[in-house]
Short mmCIF file of C-alpha atoms and ligand atoms in Angstrom, two decimals:
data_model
loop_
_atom_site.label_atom_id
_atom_site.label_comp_id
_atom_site.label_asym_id
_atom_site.label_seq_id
_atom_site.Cartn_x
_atom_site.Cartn_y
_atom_site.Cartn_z
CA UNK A 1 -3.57 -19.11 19.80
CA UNK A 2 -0.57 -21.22 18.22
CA UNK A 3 0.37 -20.23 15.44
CA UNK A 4 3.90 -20.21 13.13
CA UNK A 5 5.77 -17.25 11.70
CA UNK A 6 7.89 -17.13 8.73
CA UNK A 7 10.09 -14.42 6.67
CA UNK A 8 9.18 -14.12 3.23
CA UNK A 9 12.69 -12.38 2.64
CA UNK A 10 15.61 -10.21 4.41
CA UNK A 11 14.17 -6.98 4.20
CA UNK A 12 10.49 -7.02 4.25
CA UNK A 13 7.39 -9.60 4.82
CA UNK A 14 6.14 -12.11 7.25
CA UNK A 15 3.89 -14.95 6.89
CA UNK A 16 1.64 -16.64 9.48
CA UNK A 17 0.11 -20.43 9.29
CA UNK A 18 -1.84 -22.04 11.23
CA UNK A 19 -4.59 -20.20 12.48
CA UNK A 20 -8.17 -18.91 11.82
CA UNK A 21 -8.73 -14.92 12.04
CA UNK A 22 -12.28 -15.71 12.78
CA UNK A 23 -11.63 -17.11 15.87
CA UNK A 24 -8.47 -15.03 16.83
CA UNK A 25 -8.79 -13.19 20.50
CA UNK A 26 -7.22 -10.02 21.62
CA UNK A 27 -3.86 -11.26 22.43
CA UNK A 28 -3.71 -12.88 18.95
CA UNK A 29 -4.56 -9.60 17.02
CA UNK A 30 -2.00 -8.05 19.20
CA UNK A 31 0.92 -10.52 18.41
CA UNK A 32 0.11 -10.40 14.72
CA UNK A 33 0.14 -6.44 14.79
CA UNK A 34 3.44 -6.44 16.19
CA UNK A 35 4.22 -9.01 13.18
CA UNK A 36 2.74 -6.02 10.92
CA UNK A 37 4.76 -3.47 11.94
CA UNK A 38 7.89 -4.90 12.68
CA UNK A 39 8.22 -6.70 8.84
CA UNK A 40 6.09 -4.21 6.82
CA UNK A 41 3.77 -6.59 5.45
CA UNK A 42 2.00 -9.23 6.85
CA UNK A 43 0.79 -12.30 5.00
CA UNK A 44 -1.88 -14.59 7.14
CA UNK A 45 -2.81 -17.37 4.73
CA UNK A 46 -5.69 -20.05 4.38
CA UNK A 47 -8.39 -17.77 5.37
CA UNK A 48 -12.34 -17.60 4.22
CA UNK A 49 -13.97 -14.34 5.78
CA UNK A 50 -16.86 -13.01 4.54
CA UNK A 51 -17.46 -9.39 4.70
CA UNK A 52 -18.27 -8.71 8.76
CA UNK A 53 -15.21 -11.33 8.92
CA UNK A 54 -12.80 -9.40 7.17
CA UNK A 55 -14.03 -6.16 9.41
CA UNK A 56 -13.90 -7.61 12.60
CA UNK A 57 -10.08 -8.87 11.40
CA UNK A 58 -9.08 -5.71 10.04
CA UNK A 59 -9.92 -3.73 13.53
CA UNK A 60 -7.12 -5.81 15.15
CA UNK A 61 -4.24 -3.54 13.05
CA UNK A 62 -6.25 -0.56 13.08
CA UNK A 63 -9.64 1.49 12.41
CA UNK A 64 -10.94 0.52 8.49
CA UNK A 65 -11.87 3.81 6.47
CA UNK A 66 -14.73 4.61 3.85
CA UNK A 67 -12.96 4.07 0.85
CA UNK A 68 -12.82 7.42 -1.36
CA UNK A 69 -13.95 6.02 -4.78
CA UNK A 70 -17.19 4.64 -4.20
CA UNK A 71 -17.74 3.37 -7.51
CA UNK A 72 -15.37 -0.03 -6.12
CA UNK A 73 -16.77 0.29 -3.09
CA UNK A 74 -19.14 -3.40 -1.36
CA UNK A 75 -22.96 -1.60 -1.06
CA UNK A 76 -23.66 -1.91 2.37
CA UNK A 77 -19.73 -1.84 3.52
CA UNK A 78 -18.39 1.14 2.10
CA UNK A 79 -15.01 0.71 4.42
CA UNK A 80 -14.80 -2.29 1.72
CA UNK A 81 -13.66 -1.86 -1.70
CA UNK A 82 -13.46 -4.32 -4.57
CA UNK A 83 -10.64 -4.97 -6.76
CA UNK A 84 -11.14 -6.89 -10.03
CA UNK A 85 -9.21 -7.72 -13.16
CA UNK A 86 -12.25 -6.18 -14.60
CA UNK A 87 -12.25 -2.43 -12.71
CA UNK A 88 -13.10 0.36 -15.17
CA UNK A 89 -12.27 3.89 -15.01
CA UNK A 90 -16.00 4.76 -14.77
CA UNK A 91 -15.21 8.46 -14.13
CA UNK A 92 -13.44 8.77 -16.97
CA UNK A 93 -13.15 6.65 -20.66
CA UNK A 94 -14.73 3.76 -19.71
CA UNK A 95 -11.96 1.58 -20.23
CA UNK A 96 -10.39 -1.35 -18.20
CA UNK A 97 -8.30 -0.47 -15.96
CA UNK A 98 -5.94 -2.27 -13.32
CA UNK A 99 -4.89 0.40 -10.16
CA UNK A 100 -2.00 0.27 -9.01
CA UNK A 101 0.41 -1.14 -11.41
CA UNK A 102 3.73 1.24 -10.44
CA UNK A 103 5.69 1.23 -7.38
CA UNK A 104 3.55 3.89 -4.82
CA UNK A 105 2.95 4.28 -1.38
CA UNK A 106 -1.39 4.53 -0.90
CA UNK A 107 -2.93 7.93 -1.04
CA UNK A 108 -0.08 10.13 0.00
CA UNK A 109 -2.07 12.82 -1.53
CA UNK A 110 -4.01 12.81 2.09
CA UNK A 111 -3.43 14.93 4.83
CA UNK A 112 -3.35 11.67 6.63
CA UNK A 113 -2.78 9.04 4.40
CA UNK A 114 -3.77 5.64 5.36
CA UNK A 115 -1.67 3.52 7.80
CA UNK A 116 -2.19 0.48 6.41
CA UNK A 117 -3.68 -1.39 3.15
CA UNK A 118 -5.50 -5.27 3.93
CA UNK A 119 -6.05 -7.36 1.07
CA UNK A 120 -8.22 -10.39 1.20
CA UNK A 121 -7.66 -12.67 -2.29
CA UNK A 122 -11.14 -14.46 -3.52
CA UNK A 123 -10.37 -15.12 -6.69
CA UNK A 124 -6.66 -15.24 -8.18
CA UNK A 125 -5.31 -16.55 -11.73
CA UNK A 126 -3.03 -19.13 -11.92
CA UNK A 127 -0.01 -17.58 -13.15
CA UNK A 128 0.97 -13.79 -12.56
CA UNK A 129 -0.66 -11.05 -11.17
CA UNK A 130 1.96 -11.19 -8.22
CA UNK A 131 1.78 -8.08 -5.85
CA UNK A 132 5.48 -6.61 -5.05
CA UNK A 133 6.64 -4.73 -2.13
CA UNK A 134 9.97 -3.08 -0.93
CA UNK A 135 10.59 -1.62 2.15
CA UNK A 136 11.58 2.19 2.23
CA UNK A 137 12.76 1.69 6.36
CA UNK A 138 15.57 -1.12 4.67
CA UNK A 139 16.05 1.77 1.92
CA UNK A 140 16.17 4.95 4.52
CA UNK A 141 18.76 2.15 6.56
CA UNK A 142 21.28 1.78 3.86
CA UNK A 143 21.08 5.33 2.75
CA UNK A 144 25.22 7.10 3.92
CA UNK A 145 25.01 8.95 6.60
CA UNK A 146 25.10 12.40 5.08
CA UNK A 147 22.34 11.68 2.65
CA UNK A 148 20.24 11.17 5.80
CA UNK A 149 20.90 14.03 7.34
CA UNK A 150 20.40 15.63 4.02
CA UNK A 151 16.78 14.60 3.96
CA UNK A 152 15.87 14.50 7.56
CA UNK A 153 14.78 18.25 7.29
CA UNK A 154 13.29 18.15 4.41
CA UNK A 155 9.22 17.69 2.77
CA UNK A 156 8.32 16.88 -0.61
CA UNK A 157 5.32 18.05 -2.13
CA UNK A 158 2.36 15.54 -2.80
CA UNK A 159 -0.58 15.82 -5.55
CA UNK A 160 -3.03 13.16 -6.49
CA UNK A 161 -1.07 12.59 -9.65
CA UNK A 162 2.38 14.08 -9.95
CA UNK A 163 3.74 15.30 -13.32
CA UNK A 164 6.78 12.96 -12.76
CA UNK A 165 4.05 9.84 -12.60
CA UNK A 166 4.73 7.05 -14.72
CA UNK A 167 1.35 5.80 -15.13
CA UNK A 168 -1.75 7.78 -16.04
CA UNK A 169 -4.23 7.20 -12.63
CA UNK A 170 -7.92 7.00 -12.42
CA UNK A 171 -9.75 9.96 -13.48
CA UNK A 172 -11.74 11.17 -10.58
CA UNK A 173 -15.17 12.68 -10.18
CA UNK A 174 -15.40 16.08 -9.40
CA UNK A 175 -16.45 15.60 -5.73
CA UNK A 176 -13.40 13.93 -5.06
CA UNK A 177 -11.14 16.50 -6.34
CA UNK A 178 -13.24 19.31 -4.25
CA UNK A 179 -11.86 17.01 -0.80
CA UNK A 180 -9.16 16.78 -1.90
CA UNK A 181 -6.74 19.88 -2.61
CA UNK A 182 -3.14 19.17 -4.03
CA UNK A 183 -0.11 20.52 -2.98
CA UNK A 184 -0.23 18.23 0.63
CA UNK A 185 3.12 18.77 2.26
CA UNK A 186 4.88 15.39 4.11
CA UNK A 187 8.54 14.64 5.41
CA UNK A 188 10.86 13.20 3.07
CA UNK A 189 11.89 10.81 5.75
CA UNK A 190 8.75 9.68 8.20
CA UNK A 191 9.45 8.60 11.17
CA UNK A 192 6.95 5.13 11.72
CA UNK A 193 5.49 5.70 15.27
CA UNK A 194 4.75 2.43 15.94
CA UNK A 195 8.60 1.15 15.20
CA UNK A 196 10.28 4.69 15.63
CA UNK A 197 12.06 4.14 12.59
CA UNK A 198 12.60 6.00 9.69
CA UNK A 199 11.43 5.30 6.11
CA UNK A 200 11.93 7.36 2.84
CA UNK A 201 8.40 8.61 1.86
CA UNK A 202 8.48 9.35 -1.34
CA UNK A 203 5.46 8.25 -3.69
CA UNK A 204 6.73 8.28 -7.24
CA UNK A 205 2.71 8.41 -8.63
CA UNK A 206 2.39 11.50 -6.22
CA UNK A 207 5.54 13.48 -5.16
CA UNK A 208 5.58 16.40 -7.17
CA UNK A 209 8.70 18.26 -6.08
CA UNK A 210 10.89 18.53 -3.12
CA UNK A 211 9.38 21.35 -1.25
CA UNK A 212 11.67 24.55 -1.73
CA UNK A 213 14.00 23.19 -4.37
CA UNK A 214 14.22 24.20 -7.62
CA UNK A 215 12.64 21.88 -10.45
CA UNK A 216 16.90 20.49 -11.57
CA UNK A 217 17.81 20.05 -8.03
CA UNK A 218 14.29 18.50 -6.78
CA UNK A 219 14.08 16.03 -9.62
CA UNK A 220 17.93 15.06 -8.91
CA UNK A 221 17.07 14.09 -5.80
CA UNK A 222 14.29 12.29 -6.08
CA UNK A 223 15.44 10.61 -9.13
CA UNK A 224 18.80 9.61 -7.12
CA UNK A 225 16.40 8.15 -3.69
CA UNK A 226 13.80 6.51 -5.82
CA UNK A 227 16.75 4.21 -7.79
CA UNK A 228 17.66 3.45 -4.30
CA UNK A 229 14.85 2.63 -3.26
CA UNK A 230 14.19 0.45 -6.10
CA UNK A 231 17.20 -1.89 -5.44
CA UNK A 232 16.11 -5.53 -5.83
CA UNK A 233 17.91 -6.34 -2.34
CA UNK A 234 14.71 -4.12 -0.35
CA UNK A 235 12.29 -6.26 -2.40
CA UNK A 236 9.74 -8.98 -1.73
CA UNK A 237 7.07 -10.68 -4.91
CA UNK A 238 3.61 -11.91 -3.70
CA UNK A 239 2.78 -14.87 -5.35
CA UNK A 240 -1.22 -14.61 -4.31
CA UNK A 241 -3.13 -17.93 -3.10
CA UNK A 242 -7.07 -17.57 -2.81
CA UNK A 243 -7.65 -17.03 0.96
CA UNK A 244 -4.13 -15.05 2.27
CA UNK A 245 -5.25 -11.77 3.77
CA UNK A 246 -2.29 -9.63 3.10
CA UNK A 247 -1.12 -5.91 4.54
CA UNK A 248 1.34 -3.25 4.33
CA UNK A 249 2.33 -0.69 6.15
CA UNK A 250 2.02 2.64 4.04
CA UNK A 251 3.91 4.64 6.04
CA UNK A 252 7.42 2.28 4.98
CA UNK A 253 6.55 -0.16 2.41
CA UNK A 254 6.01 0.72 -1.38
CA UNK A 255 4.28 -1.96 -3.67
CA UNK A 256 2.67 -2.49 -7.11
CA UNK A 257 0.42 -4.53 -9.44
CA UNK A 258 1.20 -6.63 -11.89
CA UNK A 259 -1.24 -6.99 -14.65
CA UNK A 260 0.46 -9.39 -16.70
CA UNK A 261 -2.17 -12.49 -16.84
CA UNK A 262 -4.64 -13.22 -19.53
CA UNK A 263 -7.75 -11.11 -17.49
CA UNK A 264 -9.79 -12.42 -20.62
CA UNK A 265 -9.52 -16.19 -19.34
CA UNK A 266 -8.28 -16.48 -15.61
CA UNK A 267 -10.22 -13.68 -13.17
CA UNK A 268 -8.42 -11.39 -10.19
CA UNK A 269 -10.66 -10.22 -7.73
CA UNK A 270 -9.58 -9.36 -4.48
CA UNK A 271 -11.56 -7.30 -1.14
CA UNK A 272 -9.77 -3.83 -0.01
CA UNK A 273 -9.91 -2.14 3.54
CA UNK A 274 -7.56 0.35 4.52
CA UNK A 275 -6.93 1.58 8.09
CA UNK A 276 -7.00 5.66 9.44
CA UNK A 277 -3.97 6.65 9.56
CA UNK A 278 -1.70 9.65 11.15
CA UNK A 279 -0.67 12.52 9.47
CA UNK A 280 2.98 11.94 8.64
CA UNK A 281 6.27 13.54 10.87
FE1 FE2 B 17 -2.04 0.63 -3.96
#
């Protein structure tokens, strides 16, 4: 299937016209993964897929996951989540709340986190609410040399929400926390199998502590690779359209929210899958 291919910046993001994921054959899903992995995230735009649609697309990058907090989760699709510019935290006050508005990596507080996220945008407002991404393979790439082999060795610590966090993250129900126990241990520097290049993984909602150093040293570090990592050259903003189906790959791309729209007037609602992935090395 002809399509074209375009870089949405130096370090990280492709986009794709031209084509319908509906009617996209093997070949085609296999082009468009290599697309995925080789720029981080992937934006395919102009499409309209309903729910079985946006399934039957997602299993071209990877296997699609029964999202953890059911409460955003389609009925009948629970490997489907839902996220609106009207998403409570029903678990816990009540209140509105956007997810995800801090750079992160997704649910690196699994033993095997997920490999990739898939957006699908239904609804979007006309200004703002951008989604932004940097890649932590462009950051790991620029690090000097003896920083790298510095971190090679080491793990860091993950917990569902770190004390270093700079947001406050959905309260969860007590089920969740019972499958989920802190404390999950992954490389500093992950090695992406399907590129075989390094990324710094390092989740700032999550990472709690490089594993064996004490708290001075461990927050030095991490304070010194996360303002790396957060250098505008590694960066790409998502202006959404209604219809792009955008992914990232988790294991070397951060990204956040940005909830800076009036959600009283102009409505944000978007479909979630997100793929199994490996545990980290
Ligand atoms: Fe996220």
């Amino acid at each position: 299937m002809a399509y074209q291919a375009q870089k949405l910046s130096d370090a990280v993001g492709v986009e794709i016209t031209g084509i319908d994921l509906r009617e996209a054959d093997a070949e085609t899903g296999a082009a468009l993964h290599r697309h995925f992995v080789e720029n981080g995230v992937l934006c395919i735009r102009d499409q309209s897929l309903d729910l079985d649609e946006f399934l039957a697309a997602a299993r071209f990058f990877g296997e699609p996951i029964v999202q953890i907090y059911g409460q955003f989760n389609m009925p009948d699709h629970p490997e489907i989540g839902l996220l609106t510019s009207e998403d409570t935290d029903s678990a816990g006050t009540g209140e509105r709340k956007i997810r995800g508005t801090s750079w992160h990596t997704d649910a690196s507080y699994f033993e095997q986190p997920p490999k990739a996220t898939i957006l699908h945008a239904l609804i979007v407002p006309p200004d703002g609410g951008d989604t932004q991404f940097l890649s932590t393979a462009a950051a790991y790439d620029a690090l000097p040399e003896e920083t790298k082999q510095r971190i090679d060795p080491l793990k860091a610590v993950h917990n569902y929400q770190s004390s270093r966090s700079p947001r406050k993250l959905i309260k969860r129900s007590a089920d969740q926390v019972d499958r989920f126990p802190e404390g999950i241990l992954h490389p500093v520097a992950r090695r992406n199998p399907d590129t075989d290049r390094r990324a710094i993984y390092l989740n700032p909602i999550r990472v709690e502590c490089i594993d064996g150093y004490g708290r001075a040293e461990s927050d030095a570090l991490l304070d010194d690779l996360t303002a790396h990592c957060l250098n505008p050259t590694f960066q790409y903003r998502h202006k959404w359209r209604v219809g792009d189906v955008v992914m990232w790959d988790n294991r070397s791309v951060l990204h956040q929210a940005n909830d800076d729209y009036d959600w009283r007037r102009h409505k944000r609602r978007l479909m979630r899958i997100m793929l199994e992935g490996e545990r980290p090395v």
